[in-house]
Short mmCIF file of N, CA and C in Angstrom, two decimals:
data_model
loop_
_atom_site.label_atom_id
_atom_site.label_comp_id
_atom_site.label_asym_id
_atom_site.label_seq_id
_atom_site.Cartn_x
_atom_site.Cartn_y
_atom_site.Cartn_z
N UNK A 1 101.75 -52.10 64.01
CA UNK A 1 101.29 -51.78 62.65
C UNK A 1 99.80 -51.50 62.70
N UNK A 2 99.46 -50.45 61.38
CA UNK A 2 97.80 -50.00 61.87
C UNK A 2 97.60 -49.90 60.67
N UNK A 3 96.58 -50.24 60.06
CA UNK A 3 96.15 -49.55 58.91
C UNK A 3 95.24 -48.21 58.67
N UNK A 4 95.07 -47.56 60.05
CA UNK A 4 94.65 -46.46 59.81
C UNK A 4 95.64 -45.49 59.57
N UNK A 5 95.55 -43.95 59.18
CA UNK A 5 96.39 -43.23 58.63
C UNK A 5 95.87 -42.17 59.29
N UNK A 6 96.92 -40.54 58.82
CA UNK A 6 96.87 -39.56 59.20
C UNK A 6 95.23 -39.25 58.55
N UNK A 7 94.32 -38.37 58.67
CA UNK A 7 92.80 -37.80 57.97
C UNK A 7 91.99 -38.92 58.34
N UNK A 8 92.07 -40.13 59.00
CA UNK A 8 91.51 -40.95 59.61
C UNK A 8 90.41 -40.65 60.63
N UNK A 9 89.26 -40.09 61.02
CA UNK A 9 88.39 -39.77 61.87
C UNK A 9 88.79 -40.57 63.36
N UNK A 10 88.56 -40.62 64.34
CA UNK A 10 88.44 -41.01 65.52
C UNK A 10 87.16 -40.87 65.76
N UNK A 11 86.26 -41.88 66.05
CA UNK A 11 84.66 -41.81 66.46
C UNK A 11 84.90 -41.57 68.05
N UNK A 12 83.56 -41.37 68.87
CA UNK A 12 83.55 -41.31 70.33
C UNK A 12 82.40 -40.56 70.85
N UNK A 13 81.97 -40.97 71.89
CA UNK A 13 80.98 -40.43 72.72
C UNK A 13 81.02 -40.36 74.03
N UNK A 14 80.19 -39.23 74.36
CA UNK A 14 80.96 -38.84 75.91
C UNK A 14 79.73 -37.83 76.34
N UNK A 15 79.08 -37.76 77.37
CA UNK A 15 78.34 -37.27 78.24
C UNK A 15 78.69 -36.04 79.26
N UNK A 16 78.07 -35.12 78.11
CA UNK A 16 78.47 -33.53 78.94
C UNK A 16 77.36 -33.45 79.93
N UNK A 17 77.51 -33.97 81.49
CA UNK A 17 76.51 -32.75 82.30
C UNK A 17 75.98 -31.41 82.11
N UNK A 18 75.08 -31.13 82.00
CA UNK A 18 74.57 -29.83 82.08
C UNK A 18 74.25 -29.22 83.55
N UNK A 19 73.67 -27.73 83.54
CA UNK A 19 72.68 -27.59 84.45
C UNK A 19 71.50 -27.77 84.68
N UNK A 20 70.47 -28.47 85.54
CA UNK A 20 69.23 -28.77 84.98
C UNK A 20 68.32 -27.15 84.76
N UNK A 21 68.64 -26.29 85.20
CA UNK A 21 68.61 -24.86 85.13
C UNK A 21 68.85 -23.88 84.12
N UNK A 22 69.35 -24.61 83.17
CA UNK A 22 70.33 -24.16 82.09
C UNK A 22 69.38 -22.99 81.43
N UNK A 23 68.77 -22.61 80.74
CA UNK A 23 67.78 -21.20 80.36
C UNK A 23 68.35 -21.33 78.72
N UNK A 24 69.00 -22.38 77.79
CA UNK A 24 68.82 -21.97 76.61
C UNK A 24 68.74 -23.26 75.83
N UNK A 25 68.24 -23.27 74.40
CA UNK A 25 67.78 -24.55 73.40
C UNK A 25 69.38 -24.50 72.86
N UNK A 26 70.22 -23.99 72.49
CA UNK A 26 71.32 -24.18 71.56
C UNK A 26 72.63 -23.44 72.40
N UNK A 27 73.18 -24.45 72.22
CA UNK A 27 74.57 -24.12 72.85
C UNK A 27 75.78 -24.42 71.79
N UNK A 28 77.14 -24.30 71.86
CA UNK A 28 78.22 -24.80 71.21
C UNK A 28 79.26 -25.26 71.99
N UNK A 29 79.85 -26.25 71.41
CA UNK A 29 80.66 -27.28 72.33
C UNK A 29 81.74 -26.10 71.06
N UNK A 30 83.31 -26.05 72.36
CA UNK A 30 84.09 -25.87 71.79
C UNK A 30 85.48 -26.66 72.25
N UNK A 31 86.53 -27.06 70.85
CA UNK A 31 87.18 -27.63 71.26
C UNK A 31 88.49 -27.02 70.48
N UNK A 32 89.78 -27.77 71.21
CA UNK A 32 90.93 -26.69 71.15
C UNK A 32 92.20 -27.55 71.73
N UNK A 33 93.16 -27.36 71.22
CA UNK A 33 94.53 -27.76 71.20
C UNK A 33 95.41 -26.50 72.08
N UNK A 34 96.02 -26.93 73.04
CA UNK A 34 96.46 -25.81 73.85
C UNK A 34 97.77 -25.41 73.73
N UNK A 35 98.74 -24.59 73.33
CA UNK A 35 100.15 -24.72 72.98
C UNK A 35 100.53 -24.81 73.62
N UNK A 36 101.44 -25.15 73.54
CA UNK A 36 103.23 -25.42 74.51
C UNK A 36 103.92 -24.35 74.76
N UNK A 37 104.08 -23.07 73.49
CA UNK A 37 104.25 -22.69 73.86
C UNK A 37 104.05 -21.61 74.78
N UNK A 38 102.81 -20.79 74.50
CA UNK A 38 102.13 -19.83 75.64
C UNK A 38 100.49 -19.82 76.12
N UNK A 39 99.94 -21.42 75.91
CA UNK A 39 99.00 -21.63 76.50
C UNK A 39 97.77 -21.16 75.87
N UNK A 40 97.92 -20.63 74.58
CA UNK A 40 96.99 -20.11 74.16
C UNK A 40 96.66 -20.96 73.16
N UNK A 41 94.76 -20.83 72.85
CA UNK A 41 94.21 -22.13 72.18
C UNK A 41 94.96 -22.19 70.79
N UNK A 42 94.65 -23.39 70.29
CA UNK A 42 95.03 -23.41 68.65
C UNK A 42 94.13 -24.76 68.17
N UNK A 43 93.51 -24.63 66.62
CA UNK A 43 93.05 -25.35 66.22
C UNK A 43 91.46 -25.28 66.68
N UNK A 44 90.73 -24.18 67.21
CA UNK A 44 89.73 -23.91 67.50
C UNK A 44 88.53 -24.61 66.41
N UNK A 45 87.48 -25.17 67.19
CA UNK A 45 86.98 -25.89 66.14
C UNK A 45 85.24 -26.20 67.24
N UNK A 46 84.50 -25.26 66.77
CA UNK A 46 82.84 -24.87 67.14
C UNK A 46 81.96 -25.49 66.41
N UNK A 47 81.06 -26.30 67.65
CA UNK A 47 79.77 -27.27 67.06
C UNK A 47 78.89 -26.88 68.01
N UNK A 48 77.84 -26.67 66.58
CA UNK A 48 76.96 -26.08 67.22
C UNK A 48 76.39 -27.19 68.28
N UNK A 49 75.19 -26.92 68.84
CA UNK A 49 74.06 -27.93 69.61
C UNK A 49 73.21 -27.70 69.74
N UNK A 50 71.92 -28.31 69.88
CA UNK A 50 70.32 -27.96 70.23
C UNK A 50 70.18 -29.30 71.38
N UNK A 51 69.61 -28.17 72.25
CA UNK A 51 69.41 -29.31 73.27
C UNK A 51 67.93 -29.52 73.27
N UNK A 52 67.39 -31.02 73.43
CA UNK A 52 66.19 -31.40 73.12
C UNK A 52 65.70 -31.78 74.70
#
């Protein structure tokens, strides 16, 4: 039993390596649900970033 529900957020943090080489201030993390049935993304969902 849970008392959380479906529209419930999931918090989390997690440490993307970069390149130390990298050549830009703003990037976008993208994330994506992959189908079953032909592998192609779904639920596409772009954040931006500024790297400091």
């Amino acid at each position: 039993f849970t008392t959380a529900a479906m529209g419930d957020w999931g918090y989390f943090e997690e440490k993307i390596p970069l390149p130390a080489d990298i050549d830009a201030d703003r990037l976008v993390l993208q994330l994506y649900s992959v189908s079953m049935k032909d592998g192609s993304k779904m639920f596409v969902v772009n954040i931006p970033l500024v790297l400091e």
